[in-house]
PDB file of C-alpha atoms in Angstrom:
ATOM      1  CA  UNK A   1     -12.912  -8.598 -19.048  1.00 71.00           C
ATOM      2  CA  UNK A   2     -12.132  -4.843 -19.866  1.00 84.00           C
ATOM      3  CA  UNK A   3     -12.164  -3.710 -16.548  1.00 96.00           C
ATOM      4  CA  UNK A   4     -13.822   0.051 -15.909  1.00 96.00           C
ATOM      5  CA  UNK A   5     -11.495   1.316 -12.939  1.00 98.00           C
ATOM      6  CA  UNK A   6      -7.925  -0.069 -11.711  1.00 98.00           C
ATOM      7  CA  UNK A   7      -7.230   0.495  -7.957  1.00 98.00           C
ATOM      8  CA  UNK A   8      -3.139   0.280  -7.155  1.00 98.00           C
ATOM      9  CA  UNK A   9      -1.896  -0.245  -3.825  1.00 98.00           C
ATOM     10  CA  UNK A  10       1.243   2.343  -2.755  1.00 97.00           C
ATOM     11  CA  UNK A  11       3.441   0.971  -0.950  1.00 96.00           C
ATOM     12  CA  UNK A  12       6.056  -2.118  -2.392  1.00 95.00           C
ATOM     13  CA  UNK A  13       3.576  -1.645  -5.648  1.00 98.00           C
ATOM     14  CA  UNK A  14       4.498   1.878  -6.754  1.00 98.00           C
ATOM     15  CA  UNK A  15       7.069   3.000  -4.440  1.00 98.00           C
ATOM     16  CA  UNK A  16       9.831   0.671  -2.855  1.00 97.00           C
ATOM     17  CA  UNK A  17       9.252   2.057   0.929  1.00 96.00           C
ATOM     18  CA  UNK A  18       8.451  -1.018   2.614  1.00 91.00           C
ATOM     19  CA  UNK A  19      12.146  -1.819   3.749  1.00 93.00           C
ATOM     20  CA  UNK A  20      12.447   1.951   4.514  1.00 96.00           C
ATOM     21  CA  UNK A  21       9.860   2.389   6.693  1.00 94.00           C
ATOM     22  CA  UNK A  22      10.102  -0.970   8.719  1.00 93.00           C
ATOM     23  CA  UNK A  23      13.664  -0.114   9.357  1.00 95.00           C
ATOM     24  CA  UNK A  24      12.596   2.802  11.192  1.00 96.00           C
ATOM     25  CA  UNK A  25       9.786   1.057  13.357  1.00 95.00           C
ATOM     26  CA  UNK A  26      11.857  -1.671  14.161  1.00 96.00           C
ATOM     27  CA  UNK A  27      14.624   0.513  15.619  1.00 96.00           C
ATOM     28  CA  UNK A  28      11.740   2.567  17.203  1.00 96.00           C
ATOM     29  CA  UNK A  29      10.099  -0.494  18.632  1.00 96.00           C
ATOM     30  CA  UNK A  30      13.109  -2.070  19.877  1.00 96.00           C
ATOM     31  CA  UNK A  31      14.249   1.226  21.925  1.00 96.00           C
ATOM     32  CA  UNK A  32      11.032   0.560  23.799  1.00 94.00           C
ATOM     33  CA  UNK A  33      11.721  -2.856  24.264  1.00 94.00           C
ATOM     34  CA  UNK A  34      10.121  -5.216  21.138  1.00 96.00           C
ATOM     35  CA  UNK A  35      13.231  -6.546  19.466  1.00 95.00           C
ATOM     36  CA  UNK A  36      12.763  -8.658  16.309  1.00 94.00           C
ATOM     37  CA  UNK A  37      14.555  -8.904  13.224  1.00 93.00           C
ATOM     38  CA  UNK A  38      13.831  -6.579   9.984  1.00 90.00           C
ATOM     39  CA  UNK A  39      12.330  -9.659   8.547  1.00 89.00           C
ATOM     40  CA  UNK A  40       9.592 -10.188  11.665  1.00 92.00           C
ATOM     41  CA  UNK A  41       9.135  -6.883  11.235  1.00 93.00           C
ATOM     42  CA  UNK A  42       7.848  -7.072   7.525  1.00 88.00           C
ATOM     43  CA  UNK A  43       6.003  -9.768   8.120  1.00 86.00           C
ATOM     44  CA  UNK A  44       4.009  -8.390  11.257  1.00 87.00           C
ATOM     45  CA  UNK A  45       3.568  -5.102  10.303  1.00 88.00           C
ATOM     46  CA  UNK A  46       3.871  -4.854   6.409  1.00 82.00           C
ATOM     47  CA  UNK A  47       0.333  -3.777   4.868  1.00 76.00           C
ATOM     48  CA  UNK A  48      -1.071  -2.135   8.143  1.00 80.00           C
ATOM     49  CA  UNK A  49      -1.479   0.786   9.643  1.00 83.00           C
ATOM     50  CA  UNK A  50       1.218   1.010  12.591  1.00 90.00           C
ATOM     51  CA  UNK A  51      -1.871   2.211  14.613  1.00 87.00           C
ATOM     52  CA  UNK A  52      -4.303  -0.559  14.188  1.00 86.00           C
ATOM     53  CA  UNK A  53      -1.282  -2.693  15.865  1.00 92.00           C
ATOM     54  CA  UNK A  54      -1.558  -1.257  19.180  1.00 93.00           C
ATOM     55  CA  UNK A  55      -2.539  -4.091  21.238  1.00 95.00           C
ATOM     56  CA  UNK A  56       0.882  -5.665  20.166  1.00 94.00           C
ATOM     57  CA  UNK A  57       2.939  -2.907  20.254  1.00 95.00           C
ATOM     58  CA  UNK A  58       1.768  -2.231  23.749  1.00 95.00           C
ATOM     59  CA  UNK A  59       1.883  -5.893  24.966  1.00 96.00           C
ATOM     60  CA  UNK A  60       4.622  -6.195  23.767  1.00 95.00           C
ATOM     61  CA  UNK A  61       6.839  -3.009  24.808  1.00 95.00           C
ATOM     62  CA  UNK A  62       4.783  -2.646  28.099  1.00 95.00           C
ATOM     63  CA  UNK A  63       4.120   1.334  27.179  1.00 94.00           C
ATOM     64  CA  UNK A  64       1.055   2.902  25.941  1.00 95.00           C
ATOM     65  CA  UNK A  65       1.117   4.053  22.143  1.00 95.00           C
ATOM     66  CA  UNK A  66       0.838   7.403  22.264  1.00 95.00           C
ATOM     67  CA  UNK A  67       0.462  10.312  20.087  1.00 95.00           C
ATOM     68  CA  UNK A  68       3.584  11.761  20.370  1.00 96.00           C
ATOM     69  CA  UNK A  69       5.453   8.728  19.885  1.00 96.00           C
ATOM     70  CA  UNK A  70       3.650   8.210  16.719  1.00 95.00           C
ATOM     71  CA  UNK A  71       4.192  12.140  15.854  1.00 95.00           C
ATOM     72  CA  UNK A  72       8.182  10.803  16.276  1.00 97.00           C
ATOM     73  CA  UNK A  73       7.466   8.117  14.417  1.00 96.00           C
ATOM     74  CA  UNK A  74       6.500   9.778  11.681  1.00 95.00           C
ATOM     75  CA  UNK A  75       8.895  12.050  11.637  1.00 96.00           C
ATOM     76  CA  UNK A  76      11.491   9.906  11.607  1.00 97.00           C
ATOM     77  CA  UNK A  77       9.875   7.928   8.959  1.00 96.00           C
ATOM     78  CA  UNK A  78       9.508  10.804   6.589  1.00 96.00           C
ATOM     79  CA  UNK A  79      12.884  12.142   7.013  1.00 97.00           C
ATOM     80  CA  UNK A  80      14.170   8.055   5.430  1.00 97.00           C
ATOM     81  CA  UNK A  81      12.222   8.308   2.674  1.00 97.00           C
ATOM     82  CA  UNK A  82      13.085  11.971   1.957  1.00 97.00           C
ATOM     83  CA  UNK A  83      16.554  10.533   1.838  1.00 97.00           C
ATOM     84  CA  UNK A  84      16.117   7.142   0.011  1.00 96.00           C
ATOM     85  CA  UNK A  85      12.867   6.229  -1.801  1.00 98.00           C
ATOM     86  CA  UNK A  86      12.597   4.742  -5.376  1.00 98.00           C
ATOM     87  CA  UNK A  87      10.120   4.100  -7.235  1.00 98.00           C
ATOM     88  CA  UNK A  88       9.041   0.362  -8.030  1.00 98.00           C
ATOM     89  CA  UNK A  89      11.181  -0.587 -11.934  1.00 98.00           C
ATOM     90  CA  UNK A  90       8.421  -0.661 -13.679  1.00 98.00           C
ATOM     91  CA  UNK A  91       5.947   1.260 -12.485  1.00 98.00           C
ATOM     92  CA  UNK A  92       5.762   4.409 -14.265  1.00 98.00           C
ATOM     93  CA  UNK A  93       4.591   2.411 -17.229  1.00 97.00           C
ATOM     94  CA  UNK A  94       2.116   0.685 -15.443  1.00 98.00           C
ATOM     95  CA  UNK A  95       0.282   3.153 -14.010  1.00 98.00           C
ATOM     96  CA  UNK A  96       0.503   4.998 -18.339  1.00 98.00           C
ATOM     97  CA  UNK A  97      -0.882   1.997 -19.095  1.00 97.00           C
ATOM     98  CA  UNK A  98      -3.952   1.915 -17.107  1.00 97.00           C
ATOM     99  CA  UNK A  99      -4.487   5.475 -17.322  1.00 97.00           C
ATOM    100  CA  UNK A 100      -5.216   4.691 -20.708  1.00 96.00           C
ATOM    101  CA  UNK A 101      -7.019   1.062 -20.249  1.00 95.00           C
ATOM    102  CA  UNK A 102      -9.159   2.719 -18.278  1.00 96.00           C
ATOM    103  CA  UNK A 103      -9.719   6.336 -19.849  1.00 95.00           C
ATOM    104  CA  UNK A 104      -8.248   8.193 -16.669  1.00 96.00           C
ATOM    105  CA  UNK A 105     -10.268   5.866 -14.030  1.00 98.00           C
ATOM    106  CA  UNK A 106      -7.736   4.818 -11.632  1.00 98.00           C
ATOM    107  CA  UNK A 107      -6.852   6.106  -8.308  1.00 98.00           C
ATOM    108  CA  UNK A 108      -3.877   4.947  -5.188  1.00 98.00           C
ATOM    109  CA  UNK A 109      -6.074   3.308  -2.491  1.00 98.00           C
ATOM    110  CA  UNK A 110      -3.345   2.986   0.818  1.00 96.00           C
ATOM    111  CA  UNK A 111      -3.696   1.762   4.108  1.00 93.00           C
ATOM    112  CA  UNK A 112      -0.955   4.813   4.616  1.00 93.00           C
ATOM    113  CA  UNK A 113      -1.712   7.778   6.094  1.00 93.00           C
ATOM    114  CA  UNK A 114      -2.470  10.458   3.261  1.00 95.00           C
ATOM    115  CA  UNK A 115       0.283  12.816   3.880  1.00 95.00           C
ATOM    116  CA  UNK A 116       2.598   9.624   3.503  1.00 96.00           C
ATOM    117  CA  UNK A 117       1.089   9.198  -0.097  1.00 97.00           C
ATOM    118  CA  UNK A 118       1.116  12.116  -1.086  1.00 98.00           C
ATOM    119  CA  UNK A 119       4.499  12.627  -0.543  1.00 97.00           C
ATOM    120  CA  UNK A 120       5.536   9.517  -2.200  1.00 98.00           C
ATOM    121  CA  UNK A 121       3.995   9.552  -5.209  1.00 98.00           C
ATOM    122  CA  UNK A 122       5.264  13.300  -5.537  1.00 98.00           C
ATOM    123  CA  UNK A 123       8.654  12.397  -5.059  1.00 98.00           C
ATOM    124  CA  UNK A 124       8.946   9.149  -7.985  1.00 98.00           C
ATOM    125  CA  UNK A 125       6.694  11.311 -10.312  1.00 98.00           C
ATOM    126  CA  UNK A 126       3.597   9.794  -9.872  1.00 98.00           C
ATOM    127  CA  UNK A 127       1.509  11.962  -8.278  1.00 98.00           C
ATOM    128  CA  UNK A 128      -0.056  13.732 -11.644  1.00 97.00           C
ATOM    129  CA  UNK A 129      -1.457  10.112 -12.510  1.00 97.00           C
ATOM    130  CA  UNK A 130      -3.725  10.331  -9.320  1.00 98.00           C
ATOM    131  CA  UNK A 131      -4.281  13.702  -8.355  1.00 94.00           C
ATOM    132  CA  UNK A 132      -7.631  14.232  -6.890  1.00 96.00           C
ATOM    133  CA  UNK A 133      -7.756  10.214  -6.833  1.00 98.00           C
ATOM    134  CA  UNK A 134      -5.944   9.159  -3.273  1.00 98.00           C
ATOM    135  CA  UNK A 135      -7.431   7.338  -0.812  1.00 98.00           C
ATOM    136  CA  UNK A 136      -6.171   6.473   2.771  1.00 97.00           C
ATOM    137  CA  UNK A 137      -7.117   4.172   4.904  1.00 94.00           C
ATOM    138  CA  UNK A 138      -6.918   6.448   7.757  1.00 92.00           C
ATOM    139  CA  UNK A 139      -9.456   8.071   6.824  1.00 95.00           C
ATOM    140  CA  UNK A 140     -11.755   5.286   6.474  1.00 95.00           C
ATOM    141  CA  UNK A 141     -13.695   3.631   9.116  1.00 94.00           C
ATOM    142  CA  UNK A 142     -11.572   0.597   9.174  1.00 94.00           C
ATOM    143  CA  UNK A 143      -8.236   0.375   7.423  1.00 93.00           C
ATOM    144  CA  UNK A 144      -7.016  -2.449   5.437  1.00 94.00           C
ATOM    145  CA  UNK A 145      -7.891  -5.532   5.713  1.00 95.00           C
ATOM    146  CA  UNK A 146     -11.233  -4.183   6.000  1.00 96.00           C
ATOM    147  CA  UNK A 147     -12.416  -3.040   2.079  1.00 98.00           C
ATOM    148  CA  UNK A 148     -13.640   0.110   3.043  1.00 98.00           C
ATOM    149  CA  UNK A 149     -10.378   2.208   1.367  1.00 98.00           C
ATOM    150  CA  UNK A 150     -11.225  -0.176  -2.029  1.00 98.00           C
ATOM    151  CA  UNK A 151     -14.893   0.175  -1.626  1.00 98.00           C
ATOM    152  CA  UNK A 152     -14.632   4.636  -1.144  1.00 98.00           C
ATOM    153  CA  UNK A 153     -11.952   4.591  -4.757  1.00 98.00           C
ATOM    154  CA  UNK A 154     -14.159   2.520  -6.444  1.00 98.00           C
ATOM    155  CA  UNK A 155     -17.703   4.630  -5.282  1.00 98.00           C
ATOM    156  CA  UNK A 156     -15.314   8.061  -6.543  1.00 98.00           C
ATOM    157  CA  UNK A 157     -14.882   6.699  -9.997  1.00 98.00           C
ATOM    158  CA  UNK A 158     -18.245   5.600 -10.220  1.00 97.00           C
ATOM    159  CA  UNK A 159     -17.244   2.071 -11.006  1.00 97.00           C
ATOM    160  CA  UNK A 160     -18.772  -1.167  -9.431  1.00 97.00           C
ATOM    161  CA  UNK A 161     -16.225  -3.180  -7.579  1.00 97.00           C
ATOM    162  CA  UNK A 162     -16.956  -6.001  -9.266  1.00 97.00           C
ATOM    163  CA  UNK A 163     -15.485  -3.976 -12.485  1.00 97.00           C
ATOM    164  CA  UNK A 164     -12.466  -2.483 -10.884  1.00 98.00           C
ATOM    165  CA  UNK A 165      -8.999  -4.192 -10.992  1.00 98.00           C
ATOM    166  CA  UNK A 166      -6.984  -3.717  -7.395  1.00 98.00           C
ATOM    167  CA  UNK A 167      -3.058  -3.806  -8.038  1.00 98.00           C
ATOM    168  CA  UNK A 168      -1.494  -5.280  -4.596  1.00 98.00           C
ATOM    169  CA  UNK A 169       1.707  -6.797  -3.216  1.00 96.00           C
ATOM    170  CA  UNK A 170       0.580  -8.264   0.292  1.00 94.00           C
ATOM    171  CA  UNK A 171      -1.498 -10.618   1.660  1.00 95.00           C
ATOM    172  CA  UNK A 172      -3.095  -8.133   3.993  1.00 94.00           C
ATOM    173  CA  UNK A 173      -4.027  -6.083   0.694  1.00 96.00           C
ATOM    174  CA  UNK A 174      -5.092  -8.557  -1.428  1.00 98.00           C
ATOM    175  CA  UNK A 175      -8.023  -9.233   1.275  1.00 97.00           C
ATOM    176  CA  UNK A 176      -8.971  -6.210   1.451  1.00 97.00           C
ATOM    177  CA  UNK A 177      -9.325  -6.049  -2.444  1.00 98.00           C
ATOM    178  CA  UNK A 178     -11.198  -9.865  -2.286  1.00 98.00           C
ATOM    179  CA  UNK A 179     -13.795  -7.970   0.284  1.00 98.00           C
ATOM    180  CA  UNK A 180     -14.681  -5.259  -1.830  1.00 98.00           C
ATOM    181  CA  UNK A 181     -15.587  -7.732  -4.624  1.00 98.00           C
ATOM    182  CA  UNK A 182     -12.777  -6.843  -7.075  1.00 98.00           C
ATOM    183  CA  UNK A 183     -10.733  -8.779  -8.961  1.00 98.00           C
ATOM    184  CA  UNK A 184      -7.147  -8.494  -7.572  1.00 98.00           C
ATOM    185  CA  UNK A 185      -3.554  -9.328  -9.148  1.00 98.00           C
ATOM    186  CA  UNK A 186      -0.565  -9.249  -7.142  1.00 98.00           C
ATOM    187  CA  UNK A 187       2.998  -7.854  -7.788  1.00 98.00           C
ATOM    188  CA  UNK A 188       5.045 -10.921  -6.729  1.00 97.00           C
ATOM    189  CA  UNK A 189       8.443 -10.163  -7.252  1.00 95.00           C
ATOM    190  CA  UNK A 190       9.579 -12.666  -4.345  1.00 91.00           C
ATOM    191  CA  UNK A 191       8.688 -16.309  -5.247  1.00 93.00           C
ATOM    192  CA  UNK A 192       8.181 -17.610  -1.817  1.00 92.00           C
ATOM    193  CA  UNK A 193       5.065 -14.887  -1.485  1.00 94.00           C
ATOM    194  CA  UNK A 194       3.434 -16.405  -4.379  1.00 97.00           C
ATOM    195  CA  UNK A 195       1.398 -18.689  -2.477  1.00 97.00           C
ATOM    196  CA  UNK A 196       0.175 -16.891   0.331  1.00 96.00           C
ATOM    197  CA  UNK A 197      -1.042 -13.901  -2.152  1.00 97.00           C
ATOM    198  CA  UNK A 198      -2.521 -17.124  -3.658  1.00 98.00           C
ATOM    199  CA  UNK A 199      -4.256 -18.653  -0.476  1.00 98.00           C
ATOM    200  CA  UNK A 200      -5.177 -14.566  -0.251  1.00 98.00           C
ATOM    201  CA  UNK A 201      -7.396 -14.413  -3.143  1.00 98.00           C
ATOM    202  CA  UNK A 202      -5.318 -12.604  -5.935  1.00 98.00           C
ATOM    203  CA  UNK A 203      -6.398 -14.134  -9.318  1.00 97.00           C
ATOM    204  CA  UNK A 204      -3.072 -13.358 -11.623  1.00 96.00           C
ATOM    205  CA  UNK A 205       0.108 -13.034  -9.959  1.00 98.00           C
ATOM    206  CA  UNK A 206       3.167 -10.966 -11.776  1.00 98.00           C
ATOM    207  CA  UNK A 207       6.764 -10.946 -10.861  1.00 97.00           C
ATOM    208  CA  UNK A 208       7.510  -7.238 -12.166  1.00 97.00           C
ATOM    209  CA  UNK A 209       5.344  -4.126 -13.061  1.00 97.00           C
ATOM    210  CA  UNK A 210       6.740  -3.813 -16.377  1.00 96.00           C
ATOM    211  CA  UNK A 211       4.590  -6.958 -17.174  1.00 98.00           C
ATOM    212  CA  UNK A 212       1.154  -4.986 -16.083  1.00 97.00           C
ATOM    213  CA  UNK A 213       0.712  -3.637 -19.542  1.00 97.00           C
ATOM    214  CA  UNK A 214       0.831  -6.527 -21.245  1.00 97.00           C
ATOM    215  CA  UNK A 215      -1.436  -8.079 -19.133  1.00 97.00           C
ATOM    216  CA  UNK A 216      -4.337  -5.150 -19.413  1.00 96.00           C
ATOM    217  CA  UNK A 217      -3.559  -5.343 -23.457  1.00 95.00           C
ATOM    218  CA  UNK A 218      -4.704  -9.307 -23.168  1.00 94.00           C
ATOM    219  CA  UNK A 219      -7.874  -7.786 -21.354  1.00 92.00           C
ATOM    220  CA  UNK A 220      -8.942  -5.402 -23.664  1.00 77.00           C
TER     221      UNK A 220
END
């Protein structure tokens, strides 16, 4: 189907911050005690909201989370990908792509907290694409895997979720866009994801963005 409103993901589908930022909160976490390797890190934290993880981060450093750790932690955060963001190969052209598919309906739905977007999609170029169109899941009730950040882009646009087309990378994502009744294809660019995005609930899986506007063509 033609699909009235296409919902991308931010981070590791537009921007290429993931590493970036888990570098940071594994150093972070490990100077309070929770040592783990970069890729334990991805894989416990990737796709949610450093916040939502408290219970763990506190059981397992034996401090309190607290607001001016996170305040640090953002900080430091920023200050990495000031220095060493990229944009995802590919992406530019996918987001053109459904601009046009859709007739301007898309919008950058993040578990991330707004400022964090913002900033991102400024930085690769993005950010004129979605303007007026970002949605964080800090601002929602309940962040990712919840649907609620899907389910507010989708209500903007005025487009049923049933109709709208969520762009993800993880699994965490990719439930949240099953929730909120959308269709969802994942960015796979690693093999070995493939079948947990699978086991997930994304319908088409794609191993680089370049390939998304192909893919919407064979829609239309």
């Amino acid at each position: 189907m033609k699909f009235e409103a296409i919902l991308f993901d931010c981070d590791g589908v537009l921007v290429d911050s993931e590493p970036i930022v888990n570098t940071v909160l594994r150093d972070m976490l490990e100077e309070r005690g929770w040592a783990m390797s970069a890729e334990a890190c991805m894989r416990h934290f990737v796709g949610r909201a450093v916040r939502d993880e408290r219970v763990a981060i506190e059981a397992n450093t034996g401090q309190p989370l607290t607001e001016d750790w996170m305040q640090l932690f953002y900080a430091r955060r920023n200050r990495a990908l000031e220095a060493d963001l990229q944009v995802i190969d590919g992406a530019h052209a996918a987001v053109a792509a459904a601009h046009t598919h859709t007739r301007q309906r898309i919008a950058c739905a993040s578990g991330a907290d707004r400022f964090k977007v913002e900033m991102q999609l400024t930085m690769v170029g993005l950010m004129d694409f979605f303007d007026g169109r970002v949605f964080s899941g800090h601002e929602m009730p309940r962040s990712k895997p919840a649907p609620d950040v899907y389910l507010a882009a989708a209500h903007h646009l005025n487009a049923p979720a049933p109709q709208c087309l969520v762009i993800e990378d993880s699994v965490v994502g990719v439930t949240a866009g099953v929730a909120a009744g959308a269709t969802v294809w994942a960015y796979c660019p690693r093999p070995d994801a493939a079948v947990a995005l699978r086991q997930a609930g994304a319908h088409q899986l794609f191993g680089h963005m370049a390939e998304l506007p192909a893919l919407l063509a064979a829609t239309a």
